[in-house]
PDB file of C-alpha atoms in Angstrom:
ATOM      1  CA  MET A1195       0.158  -0.012   0.030  1.00  0.00           C
ATOM      2  CA  THR A1196       1.402   3.410  -0.861  1.00  0.00           C
ATOM      3  CA  ASP A1197       1.647   6.001   1.819  1.00  0.00           C
ATOM      4  CA  ARG A1198       0.688   8.837  -0.285  1.00  0.00           C
ATOM      5  CA  ARG A1199      -1.545  11.748   1.264  1.00  0.00           C
ATOM      6  CA  PRO A1200      -3.265  14.539  -0.382  1.00  0.00           C
ATOM      7  CA  GLU A1201      -1.131  17.510  -0.738  1.00  0.00           C
ATOM      8  CA  PRO A1202      -2.354  20.832   0.408  1.00  0.00           C
ATOM      9  CA  GLY A1203      -4.190  22.800  -2.329  1.00  0.00           C
ATOM     10  CA  SER A1204      -4.229  19.742  -4.616  1.00  0.00           C
ATOM     11  CA  PRO A1205      -7.329  18.677  -6.576  1.00  0.00           C
ATOM     12  CA  TRP A1206      -7.348  15.433  -4.388  1.00  0.00           C
ATOM     13  CA  ALA A1207      -7.305  17.785  -1.164  1.00  0.00           C
ATOM     14  CA  ARG A1208     -10.051  20.040  -2.578  1.00  0.00           C
ATOM     15  CA  HIS A1209     -12.581  17.653  -3.789  1.00  0.00           C
ATOM     16  CA  CYS A1210     -12.217  14.276  -1.934  1.00  0.00           C
ATOM     17  CA  PRO A1211      -9.563  14.380   0.745  1.00  0.00           C
ATOM     18  CA  ASP A1212     -11.314  11.521   2.599  1.00  0.00           C
ATOM     19  CA  ALA A1213     -11.286   9.157  -0.455  1.00  0.00           C
ATOM     20  CA  TRP A1214      -8.793   6.453  -1.287  1.00  0.00           C
ATOM     21  CA  PRO A1215      -8.472   4.735  -4.696  1.00  0.00           C
ATOM     22  CA  ARG A1216      -9.522   1.127  -4.637  1.00  0.00           C
ATOM     23  CA  GLU A1217      -6.518   0.189  -6.773  1.00  0.00           C
ATOM     24  CA  TRP A1218      -4.266   1.389  -3.962  1.00  0.00           C
ATOM     25  CA  LEU A1219      -5.831  -0.952  -1.360  1.00  0.00           C
ATOM     26  CA  ASP A1220      -3.727  -3.878  -0.028  1.00  0.00           C
ATOM     27  CA  ALA A1221      -4.719  -7.360  -0.070  1.00  0.00           C
ATOM     28  CA  ARG A1222      -6.688  -7.006   3.076  1.00  0.00           C
ATOM     29  CA  GLY A1223      -8.839  -4.202   1.616  1.00  0.00           C
ATOM     30  CA  GLU A1224      -8.369  -1.827   4.530  1.00  0.00           C
ATOM     31  CA  LEU A1225      -8.287   1.900   4.180  1.00  0.00           C
ATOM     32  CA  PRO A1226      -5.219   3.585   5.578  1.00  0.00           C
ATOM     33  CA  ALA A1227      -5.565   5.798   8.610  1.00  0.00           C
ATOM     34  CA  GLY A1228      -7.160   9.175   7.895  1.00  0.00           C
ATOM     35  CA  PHE A1229      -9.345   7.912   5.018  1.00  0.00           C
ATOM     36  CA  SER A1230     -13.099   7.095   5.514  1.00  0.00           C
ATOM     37  CA  ARG A1231     -14.302   5.674   2.128  1.00  0.00           C
ATOM     38  CA  ALA A1232     -13.058   4.227  -1.057  1.00  0.00           C
ATOM     39  CA  ALA A1233     -13.068   6.673  -3.993  1.00  0.00           C
ATOM     40  CA  ASP A1234     -15.470   6.391  -6.751  1.00  0.00           C
ATOM     41  CA  PRO A1235     -14.096   5.935 -10.345  1.00  0.00           C
ATOM     42  CA  LEU A1236     -14.154   9.694 -11.105  1.00  0.00           C
ATOM     43  CA  GLU A1237     -12.351  10.484  -7.851  1.00  0.00           C
ATOM     44  CA  ALA A1238      -9.888   7.687  -8.477  1.00  0.00           C
ATOM     45  CA  ASP A1239      -9.023   9.015 -11.861  1.00  0.00           C
ATOM     46  CA  LEU A1240      -8.488  12.585 -10.352  1.00  0.00           C
ATOM     47  CA  ILE A1241      -6.464  11.264  -7.447  1.00  0.00           C
ATOM     48  CA  THR A1242      -4.141   9.253  -9.609  1.00  0.00           C
ATOM     49  CA  GLY A1243      -3.785  11.941 -12.289  1.00  0.00           C
ATOM     50  CA  ARG A1244      -5.663  10.113 -15.068  1.00  0.00           C
ATOM     51  CA  LEU A1245      -8.187  13.014 -15.075  1.00  0.00           C
ATOM     52  CA  THR A1246      -7.648  16.713 -14.904  1.00  0.00           C
ATOM     53  CA  GLU A1247      -9.500  18.912 -12.373  1.00  0.00           C
ATOM     54  CA  ARG A1248     -11.392  20.600 -15.001  1.00  0.00           C
ATOM     55  CA  ALA A1249     -12.549  17.412 -16.666  1.00  0.00           C
ATOM     56  CA  PHE A1250     -13.499  16.115 -13.184  1.00  0.00           C
ATOM     57  CA  LEU A1251     -15.613  19.002 -12.360  1.00  0.00           C
ATOM     58  CA  ALA A1252     -17.339  18.852 -15.863  1.00  0.00           C
ATOM     59  CA  SER A1253     -18.164  15.150 -15.436  1.00  0.00           C
ATOM     60  CA  ASN A1254     -19.330  15.689 -11.846  1.00  0.00           C
ATOM     61  CA  ARG A1255     -21.765  18.369 -12.892  1.00  0.00           C
ATOM     62  CA  HIS A1256     -23.172  16.197 -15.556  1.00  0.00           C
ATOM     63  CA  ARG A1257     -23.611  13.306 -13.316  1.00  0.00           C
ATOM     64  CA  HIS A1258     -25.462  15.296 -10.528  1.00  0.00           C
ATOM     65  CA  ALA A1259     -27.698  16.886 -13.109  1.00  0.00           C
ATOM     66  CA  HIS A1260     -28.860  13.464 -14.342  1.00  0.00           C
ATOM     67  CA  ALA A1261     -29.029  12.057 -10.844  1.00  0.00           C
ATOM     68  CA  ASN A1262     -31.159  15.087  -9.436  1.00  0.00           C
ATOM     69  CA  PRO A1263     -33.150  16.529 -12.376  1.00  0.00           C
ATOM     70  CA  LYS A1264     -34.887  19.770 -11.623  1.00  0.00           C
ATOM     71  CA  PRO A1265     -38.605  19.667 -11.413  1.00  0.00           C
ATOM     72  CA  ARG A1266     -40.288  21.081 -14.475  1.00  0.00           C
ATOM     73  CA  SER A1267     -42.749  23.818 -13.871  1.00  0.00           C
ATOM     74  CA  ASP A1268     -44.530  23.236 -17.193  1.00  0.00           C
ATOM     75  CA  ARG A1269     -45.107  19.545 -16.493  1.00  0.00           C
ATOM     76  CA  LYS A1270     -48.889  18.725 -16.673  1.00  0.00           C
ATOM     77  CA  PRO A1271     -50.363  17.010 -13.592  1.00  0.00           C
ATOM     78  CA  ASN A1272     -51.637  13.485 -13.797  1.00  0.00           C
ATOM     79  CA  PRO A1273     -55.181  13.342 -15.099  1.00  0.00           C
ATOM     80  CA  VAL A1274     -56.338  10.987 -12.564  1.00  0.00           C
ATOM     81  CA  VAL A1275     -54.961  13.071  -9.637  1.00  0.00           C
ATOM     82  CA  ALA A1276     -56.279  16.255 -11.335  1.00  0.00           C
ATOM     83  CA  LYS A1277     -59.798  14.673 -11.455  1.00  0.00           C
ATOM     84  CA  LEU A1278     -59.522  13.451  -7.774  1.00  0.00           C
ATOM     85  CA  LEU A1279     -58.417  16.824  -6.519  1.00  0.00           C
ATOM     86  CA  GLY A1280     -61.393  18.305  -8.335  1.00  0.00           C
ATOM     87  CA  TYR A1281     -63.946  16.225  -6.419  1.00  0.00           C
ATOM     88  CA  ARG A1282     -62.191  16.890  -3.213  1.00  0.00           C
ATOM     89  CA  ARG A1283     -62.253  20.762  -3.819  1.00  0.00           C
ATOM     90  CA  PHE A1284     -65.836  20.617  -4.752  1.00  0.00           C
ATOM     91  CA  PHE A1285     -66.996  18.816  -1.633  1.00  0.00           C
ATOM     92  CA  ASP A1286     -64.794  21.060   0.518  1.00  0.00           C
ATOM     93  CA  ARG A1287     -66.921  24.097  -0.664  1.00  0.00           C
ATOM     94  CA  LEU A1288     -70.348  22.742  -0.214  1.00  0.00           C
ATOM     95  CA  PRO A1289     -70.649  23.503   3.465  1.00  0.00           C
ATOM     96  CA  ASP A1290     -69.982  27.233   2.842  1.00  0.00           C
ATOM     97  CA  LEU A1291     -72.787  27.668   0.124  1.00  0.00           C
ATOM     98  CA  ASN A1292     -75.882  29.547   0.813  1.00  0.00           C
ATOM     99  CA  PRO A1293     -78.306  28.407  -0.353  1.00  0.00           C
ATOM    100  CA  ARG A1294     -77.048  24.676  -0.207  1.00  0.00           C
ATOM    101  CA  LEU A1295     -77.258  22.524  -3.209  1.00  0.00           C
ATOM    102  CA  SER A1296     -79.691  19.805  -3.203  1.00  0.00           C
ATOM    103  CA  PRO A1297     -78.438  16.116  -3.254  1.00  0.00           C
ATOM    104  CA  GLY A1298     -79.500  15.767  -6.781  1.00  0.00           C
ATOM    105  CA  ALA A1299     -77.528  18.902  -7.916  1.00  0.00           C
ATOM    106  CA  VAL A1300     -74.470  17.383  -6.173  1.00  0.00           C
ATOM    107  CA  ALA A1301     -74.812  14.026  -7.930  1.00  0.00           C
ATOM    108  CA  LEU A1302     -75.408  15.941 -11.240  1.00  0.00           C
ATOM    109  CA  TRP A1303     -72.106  17.836 -10.749  1.00  0.00           C
ATOM    110  CA  CYS A1304     -70.358  14.650 -10.057  1.00  0.00           C
ATOM    111  CA  TRP A1305     -71.388  13.122 -13.401  1.00  0.00           C
ATOM    112  CA  LEU A1306     -70.510  16.379 -15.370  1.00  0.00           C
ATOM    113  CA  TRP A1307     -67.140  16.537 -13.800  1.00  0.00           C
ATOM    114  CA  THR A1308     -66.710  12.847 -14.549  1.00  0.00           C
ATOM    115  CA  CYS A1309     -67.348  13.393 -18.198  1.00  0.00           C
ATOM    116  CA  GLU A1310     -65.622  16.708 -18.495  1.00  0.00           C
ATOM    117  CA  ARG A1311     -62.674  17.107 -20.820  1.00  0.00           C
ATOM    118  CA  LYS A1312     -60.430  20.094 -20.664  1.00  0.00           C
ATOM    119  CA  GLY A1313     -63.110  21.725 -18.389  1.00  0.00           C
ATOM    120  CA  HIS A1314     -66.090  21.209 -20.639  1.00  0.00           C
ATOM    121  CA  ALA A1315     -68.827  18.472 -20.708  1.00  0.00           C
ATOM    122  CA  HIS A1316     -71.525  17.782 -23.255  1.00  0.00           C
ATOM    123  CA  CYS A1317     -74.951  17.878 -21.698  1.00  0.00           C
ATOM    124  CA  SER A1318     -78.344  16.823 -22.774  1.00  0.00           C
ATOM    125  CA  VAL A1319     -81.360  17.438 -20.567  1.00  0.00           C
ATOM    126  CA  ARG A1320     -83.194  14.345 -21.957  1.00  0.00           C
ATOM    127  CA  LYS A1321     -80.171  12.039 -21.459  1.00  0.00           C
ATOM    128  CA  LEU A1322     -79.359  13.329 -17.926  1.00  0.00           C
ATOM    129  CA  ALA A1323     -82.998  12.930 -16.867  1.00  0.00           C
ATOM    130  CA  LYS A1324     -82.988   9.271 -18.140  1.00  0.00           C
ATOM    131  CA  ARG A1325     -79.629   8.552 -16.456  1.00  0.00           C
ATOM    132  CA  PHE A1326     -80.868   9.837 -12.941  1.00  0.00           C
ATOM    133  CA  GLY A1327     -84.457   8.618 -13.410  1.00  0.00           C
ATOM    134  CA  SER A1328     -86.103  12.067 -12.906  1.00  0.00           C
ATOM    135  CA  GLY A1329     -88.121  14.163 -15.077  1.00  0.00           C
ATOM    136  CA  GLN A1330     -86.615  16.756 -17.499  1.00  0.00           C
ATOM    137  CA  GLY A1331     -88.066  19.702 -15.375  1.00  0.00           C
ATOM    138  CA  THR A1332     -86.265  18.350 -12.138  1.00  0.00           C
ATOM    139  CA  THR A1333     -83.011  18.124 -14.252  1.00  0.00           C
ATOM    140  CA  VAL A1334     -83.309  21.630 -15.463  1.00  0.00           C
ATOM    141  CA  GLY A1335     -83.924  22.855 -11.899  1.00  0.00           C
ATOM    142  CA  ARG A1336     -80.710  20.905 -10.827  1.00  0.00           C
ATOM    143  CA  LEU A1337     -78.640  22.581 -13.616  1.00  0.00           C
ATOM    144  CA  ARG A1338     -80.086  25.768 -12.651  1.00  0.00           C
ATOM    145  CA  GLU A1339     -78.941  25.250  -9.014  1.00  0.00           C
ATOM    146  CA  LEU A1340     -75.411  24.618 -10.277  1.00  0.00           C
ATOM    147  CA  ARG A1341     -75.456  27.601 -12.601  1.00  0.00           C
ATOM    148  CA  GLU A1342     -76.518  29.953 -10.052  1.00  0.00           C
ATOM    149  CA  ALA A1343     -73.829  28.664  -7.443  1.00  0.00           C
ATOM    150  CA  GLY A1344     -71.284  29.332 -10.177  1.00  0.00           C
ATOM    151  CA  PHE A1345     -70.243  25.614 -10.661  1.00  0.00           C
ATOM    152  CA  VAL A1346     -71.570  25.417 -14.337  1.00  0.00           C
ATOM    153  CA  SER A1347     -71.906  27.804 -17.055  1.00  0.00           C
ATOM    154  CA  VAL A1348     -73.257  27.333 -20.511  1.00  0.00           C
ATOM    155  CA  THR A1349     -70.724  27.969 -23.408  1.00  0.00           C
ATOM    156  CA  ARG A1350     -72.842  26.737 -26.215  1.00  0.00           C
ATOM    157  CA  ARG A1351     -76.492  25.830 -26.495  1.00  0.00           C
ATOM    158  CA  GLY A1352     -77.367  22.833 -28.587  1.00  0.00           C
ATOM    159  CA  CYS A1353     -80.392  22.235 -30.744  1.00  0.00           C
ATOM    160  CA  THR A1354     -83.207  19.799 -29.731  1.00  0.00           C
ATOM    161  CA  GLY A1355     -82.504  16.475 -31.233  1.00  0.00           C
ATOM    162  CA  ARG A1356     -79.433  17.592 -33.147  1.00  0.00           C
ATOM    163  CA  THR A1357     -76.458  18.736 -30.920  1.00  0.00           C
ATOM    164  CA  CYS A1358     -75.725  18.699 -27.079  1.00  0.00           C
ATOM    165  CA  THR A1359     -75.323  21.804 -24.886  1.00  0.00           C
ATOM    166  CA  VAL A1360     -71.651  22.352 -23.868  1.00  0.00           C
ATOM    167  CA  VAL A1361     -71.131  23.552 -20.353  1.00  0.00           C
ATOM    168  CA  ARG A1362     -68.082  24.694 -18.525  1.00  0.00           C
ATOM    169  CA  VAL A1363     -67.748  22.560 -15.211  1.00  0.00           C
ATOM    170  CA  ARG A1364     -65.737  24.185 -12.268  1.00  0.00           C
ATOM    171  CA  TYR A1365     -64.863  22.721  -8.919  1.00  0.00           C
ATOM    172  CA  LYS A1366     -64.992  26.074  -7.388  1.00  0.00           C
ATOM    173  CA  PRO A1367     -67.525  28.748  -7.826  1.00  0.00           C
ATOM    174  CA  LYS A1368     -66.938  31.350 -10.441  1.00  0.00           C
ATOM    175  CA  ALA A1369     -66.628  34.742  -8.853  1.00  0.00           C
ATOM    176  CA  ARG A1370     -69.643  36.903  -9.420  1.00  0.00           C
ATOM    177  CA  PRO A1371     -69.344  40.600 -10.268  1.00  0.00           C
ATOM    178  CA  LYS A1372     -70.072  43.026  -7.630  1.00  0.00           C
ATOM    179  CA  PRO A1373     -73.231  45.064  -8.215  1.00  0.00           C
ATOM    180  CA  HIS A1374     -72.561  48.642  -9.419  1.00  0.00           C
ATOM    181  CA  THR A1375     -73.242  51.131  -6.645  1.00  0.00           C
ATOM    182  CA  PRO A1376     -73.830  54.716  -7.547  1.00  0.00           C
ATOM    183  CA  THR A1377     -71.297  57.258  -6.060  1.00  0.00           C
ATOM    184  CA  ALA A1378     -74.077  59.115  -4.330  1.00  0.00           C
ATOM    185  CA  LEU A1379     -75.115  56.065  -2.398  1.00  0.00           C
ATOM    186  CA  VAL A1380     -71.668  55.230  -1.360  1.00  0.00           C
ATOM    187  CA  SER A1381     -70.843  58.848  -0.103  1.00  0.00           C
ATOM    188  CA  GLY A1382     -74.333  58.815   1.775  1.00  0.00           C
ATOM    189  CA  ALA A1383     -75.566  62.006  -0.233  1.00  0.00           C
ATOM    190  CA  GLU A1384     -78.917  61.807  -1.845  1.00  0.00           C
ATOM    191  CA  PRO A1385     -79.057  62.885  -5.499  1.00  0.00           C
ATOM    192  CA  LEU A1386     -80.624  66.381  -6.077  1.00  0.00           C
ATOM    193  CA  PRO A1387     -83.808  66.609  -7.847  1.00  0.00           C
ATOM    194  CA  LYS A1388     -83.550  67.732 -11.473  1.00  0.00           C
ATOM    195  CA  ARG A1389     -84.709  71.317 -11.020  1.00  0.00           C
ATOM    196  CA  GLU A1390     -82.445  71.899  -8.022  1.00  0.00           C
ATOM    197  CA  GLN A1391     -79.490  70.524 -10.143  1.00  0.00           C
ATOM    198  CA  GLU A1392     -80.334  73.014 -12.931  1.00  0.00           C
ATOM    199  CA  HIS A1393     -80.598  75.724 -10.216  1.00  0.00           C
ATOM    200  CA  SER A1394     -77.283  74.757  -8.631  1.00  0.00           C
ATOM    201  CA  SER A1395     -75.553  74.671 -12.012  1.00  0.00           C
ATOM    202  CA  THR A1396     -76.709  78.204 -13.063  1.00  0.00           C
ATOM    203  CA  SER A1397     -75.868  79.847  -9.678  1.00  0.00           C
TER     204      SER A1397
END
């Protein structure tokens, strides 16, 4: 076994001072005093001079980049996971609704969310009524509940017997626009009658 030690400031001392090349091990395979592990192939090449420090750093960066790839921010979520998260988020919002959705409206949303693709689902009142064993009027009422709660909105109306209606399905209610409030009501001042407004403008 050689009695070499990493020289101060050498690549061996800078990058792997605790590593010992396997090829320098004796017949017993014991590490010499002061070393805690066997060097990997790249480190052994660096220590023995078969690899320059620059080449060692480049190879090491390449190896770590492949071993620990950075997560991609543009990676699409798993479709099954996204679908399950949609169900969970929908049910999490139900207790806060006022008025509450009826059980039939909840079941109808679950079916539409199951059928949705890229946020849209094809919807036929006649087929939905047949599937749930209810009348078409009841189905229309349940759709109205979902629409008023903000979970469903119609993007394209279909023709009876020809095309289905396309609806946008959401797992969280769509934000409703705030009603416009006149400035006079916000400030607390009542608007002047028309005659007094003309008088005040001429004075």
